XYZ file of C-alpha atoms in Angstrom:
213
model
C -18.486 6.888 20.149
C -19.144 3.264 21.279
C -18.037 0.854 18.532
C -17.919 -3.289 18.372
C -16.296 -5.294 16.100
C -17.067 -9.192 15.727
C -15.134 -12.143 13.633
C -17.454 -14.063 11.789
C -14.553 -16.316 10.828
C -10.654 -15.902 10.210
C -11.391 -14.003 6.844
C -14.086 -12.143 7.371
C -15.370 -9.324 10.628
C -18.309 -6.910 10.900
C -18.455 -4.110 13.124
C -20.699 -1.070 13.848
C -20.437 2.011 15.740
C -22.855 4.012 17.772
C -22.418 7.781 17.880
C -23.758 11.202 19.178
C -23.525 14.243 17.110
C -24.240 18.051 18.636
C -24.765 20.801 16.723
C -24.929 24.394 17.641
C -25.446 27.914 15.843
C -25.882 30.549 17.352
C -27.742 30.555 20.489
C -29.402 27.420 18.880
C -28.273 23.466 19.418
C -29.385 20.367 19.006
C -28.352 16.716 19.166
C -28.933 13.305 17.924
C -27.793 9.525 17.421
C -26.382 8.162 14.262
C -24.877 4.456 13.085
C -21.955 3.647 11.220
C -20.921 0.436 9.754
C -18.327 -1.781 8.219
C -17.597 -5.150 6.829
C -13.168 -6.629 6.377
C -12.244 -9.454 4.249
C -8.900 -10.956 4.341
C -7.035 -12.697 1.543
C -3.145 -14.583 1.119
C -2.774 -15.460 4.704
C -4.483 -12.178 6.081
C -1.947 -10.040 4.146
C -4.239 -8.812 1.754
C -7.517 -7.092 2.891
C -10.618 -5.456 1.241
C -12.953 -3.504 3.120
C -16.363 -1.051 3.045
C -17.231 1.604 5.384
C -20.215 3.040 5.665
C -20.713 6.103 7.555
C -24.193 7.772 8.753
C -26.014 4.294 7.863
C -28.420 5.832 10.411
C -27.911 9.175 9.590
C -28.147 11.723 12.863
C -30.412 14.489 12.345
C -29.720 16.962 15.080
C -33.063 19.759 14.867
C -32.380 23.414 15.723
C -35.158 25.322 16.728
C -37.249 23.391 13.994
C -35.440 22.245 11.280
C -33.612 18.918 11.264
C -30.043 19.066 9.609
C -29.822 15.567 8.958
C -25.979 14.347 7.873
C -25.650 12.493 4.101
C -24.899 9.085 3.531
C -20.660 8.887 3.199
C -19.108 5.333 1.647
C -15.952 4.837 2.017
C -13.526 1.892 0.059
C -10.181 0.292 0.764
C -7.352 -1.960 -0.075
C -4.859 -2.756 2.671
C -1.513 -4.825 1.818
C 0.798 -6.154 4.967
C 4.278 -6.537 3.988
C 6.316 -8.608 6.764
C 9.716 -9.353 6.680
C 11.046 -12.214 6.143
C 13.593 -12.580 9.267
C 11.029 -14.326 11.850
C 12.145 -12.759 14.919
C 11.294 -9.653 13.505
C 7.531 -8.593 14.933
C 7.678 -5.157 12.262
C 5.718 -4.416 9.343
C 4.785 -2.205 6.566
C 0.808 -1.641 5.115
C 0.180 -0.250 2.066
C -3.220 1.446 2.077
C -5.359 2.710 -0.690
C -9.369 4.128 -0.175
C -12.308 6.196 -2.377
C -14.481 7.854 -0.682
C -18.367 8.372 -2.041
C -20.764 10.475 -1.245
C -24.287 11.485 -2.997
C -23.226 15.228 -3.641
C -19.569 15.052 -3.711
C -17.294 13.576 -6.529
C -15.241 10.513 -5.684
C -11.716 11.026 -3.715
C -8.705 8.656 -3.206
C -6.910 8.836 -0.308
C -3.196 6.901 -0.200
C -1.339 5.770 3.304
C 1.589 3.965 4.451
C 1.805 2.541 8.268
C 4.972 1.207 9.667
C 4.832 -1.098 12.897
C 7.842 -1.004 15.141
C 6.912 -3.902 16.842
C 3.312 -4.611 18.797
C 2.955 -1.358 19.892
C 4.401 1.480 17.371
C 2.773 2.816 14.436
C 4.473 5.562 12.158
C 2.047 6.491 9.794
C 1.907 9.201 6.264
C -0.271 9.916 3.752
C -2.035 11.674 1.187
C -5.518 13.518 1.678
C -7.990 14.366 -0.979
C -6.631 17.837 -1.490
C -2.779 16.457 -2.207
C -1.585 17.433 1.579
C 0.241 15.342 3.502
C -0.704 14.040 6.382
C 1.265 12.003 8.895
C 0.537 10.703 13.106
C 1.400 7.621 14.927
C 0.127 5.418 16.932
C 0.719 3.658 20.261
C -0.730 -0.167 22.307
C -0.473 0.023 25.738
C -2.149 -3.183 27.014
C -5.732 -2.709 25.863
C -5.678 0.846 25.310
C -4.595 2.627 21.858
C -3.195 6.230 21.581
C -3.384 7.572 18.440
C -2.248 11.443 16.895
C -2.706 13.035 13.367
C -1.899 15.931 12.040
C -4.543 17.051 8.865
C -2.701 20.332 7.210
C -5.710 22.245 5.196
C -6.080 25.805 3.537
C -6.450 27.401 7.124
C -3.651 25.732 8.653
C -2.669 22.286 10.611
C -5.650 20.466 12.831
C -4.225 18.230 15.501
C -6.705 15.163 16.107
C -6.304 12.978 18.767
C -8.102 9.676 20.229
C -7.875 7.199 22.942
C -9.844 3.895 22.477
C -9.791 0.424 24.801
C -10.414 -3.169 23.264
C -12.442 -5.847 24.948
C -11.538 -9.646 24.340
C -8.890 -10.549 21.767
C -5.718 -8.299 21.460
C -4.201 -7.802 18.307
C -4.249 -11.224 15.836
C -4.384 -13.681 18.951
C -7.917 -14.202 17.865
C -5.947 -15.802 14.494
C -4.253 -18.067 16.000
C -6.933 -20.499 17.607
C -6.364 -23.388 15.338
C -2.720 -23.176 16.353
C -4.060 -23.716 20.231
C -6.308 -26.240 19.101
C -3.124 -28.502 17.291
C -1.475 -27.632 20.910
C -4.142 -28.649 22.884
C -4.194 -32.090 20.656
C -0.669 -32.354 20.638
C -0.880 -32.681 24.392
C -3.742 -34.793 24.788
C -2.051 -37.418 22.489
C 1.228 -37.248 24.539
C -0.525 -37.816 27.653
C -2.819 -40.216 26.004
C 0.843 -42.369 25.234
C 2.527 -42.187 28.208
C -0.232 -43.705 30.048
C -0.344 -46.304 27.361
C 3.592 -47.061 28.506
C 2.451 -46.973 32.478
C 4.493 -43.933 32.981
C 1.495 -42.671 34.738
C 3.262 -39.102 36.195
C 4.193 -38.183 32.859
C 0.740 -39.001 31.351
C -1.259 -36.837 34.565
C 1.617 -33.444 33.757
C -0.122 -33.821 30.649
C -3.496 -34.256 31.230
C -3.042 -31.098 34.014
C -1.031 -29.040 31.153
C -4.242 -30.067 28.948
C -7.138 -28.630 31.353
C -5.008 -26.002 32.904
């Protein structure tokens, strides 16, 4: 999987994933390429999101011997609500999290999660599956990296699914904050901009250095 995710602005990010699918029976295999695809909007502050998934938007059609088995069309949903507390040197949070799933031969199915962050770089995470079982995994940051673990319970038993992913550019919500480093910025310019008004010309080039630097 190679996936990329762009912010068109501070509400709204698109994103995409590439992926490789191989499929064997039998002493036959065969592989293929498929796209997936997804669009976030964020309301109240970024506490409230909406988004839609859309899975096998290219739909892989790995061929054995000579027939194609090509994979269906799968939409998927969702409603996301942060809840952050309300002591500000607290960095946890809670996210409420409710999606349907779609597909052209399969009934619609809710799924219903909860996510706790224990800072940056925790997640706790339960939930209910289409078939009533609870699931539950965490999560973990470590610098740009993500570790993340779920365990799926099912009529045969309990799968164990794990993945390991790295981000490039932005971590986390820094990307959210650029206006605040743009008031910053202008804060210091205008402080700099003053104190060489007054001649104190040492104090006005610390600020024009902080400024640039």
């Amino acid at each position: 999987l190679l996936s990329y995710g762009y912010n068109l602005s501070n509400r709204l990010s698109v994103g995409a994933t590439i992926k490789s699918v191989k499929k064997t029976v039998d002493i036959y295999s065969g592989s293929a390429f498929g796209i997936d695809a997804g669009v976030l909007y964020r309301f109240l502050g970024n506490q409230l999101s909406v988004g839609a998934n859309f899975q096998n938007l290219m739909a892989p059609a790995p061929k054995l011997q000579s027939a194609s088995d090509k994979y269906p069309l799968y939409s998927k949903f969702g409603v996301a609500y942060k809840i952050e507390p309300a002591m500000t040197n607290w960095e946890d949070k809670l996210i409420l999290a409710l999606d349907v799933d779609y597909s052209s031969f399969l009934r619609a199915k809710n799924h219903l999660g909860i996510e706790y962050w224990y800072g940056k770089n925790l997640a706790l995470r339960l939930g209910k599956d289409i078939n009533n079982y609870l699931t539950f995994g965490m999560g973990v940051n470590y610098a740009n990296f993500s570790f993340d673990y779920a365990a799926v319970p099912h009529d045969l038993g309990l799968s164990h699914r794990f993945s390991v992913g790295y981000r490039f550019g932005y971590i986390g919500e820094a990307q959210y904050s650029l206006q605040a480093i743009k008031e910053k910025v202008m804060a210091l310019d205008q402080s700099g901009t003053e104190f060489y008004t007054n001649k104190k010309y040492a104090l006005a080039l610390a600020g024009r250095l902080t400024h640039h630097s």
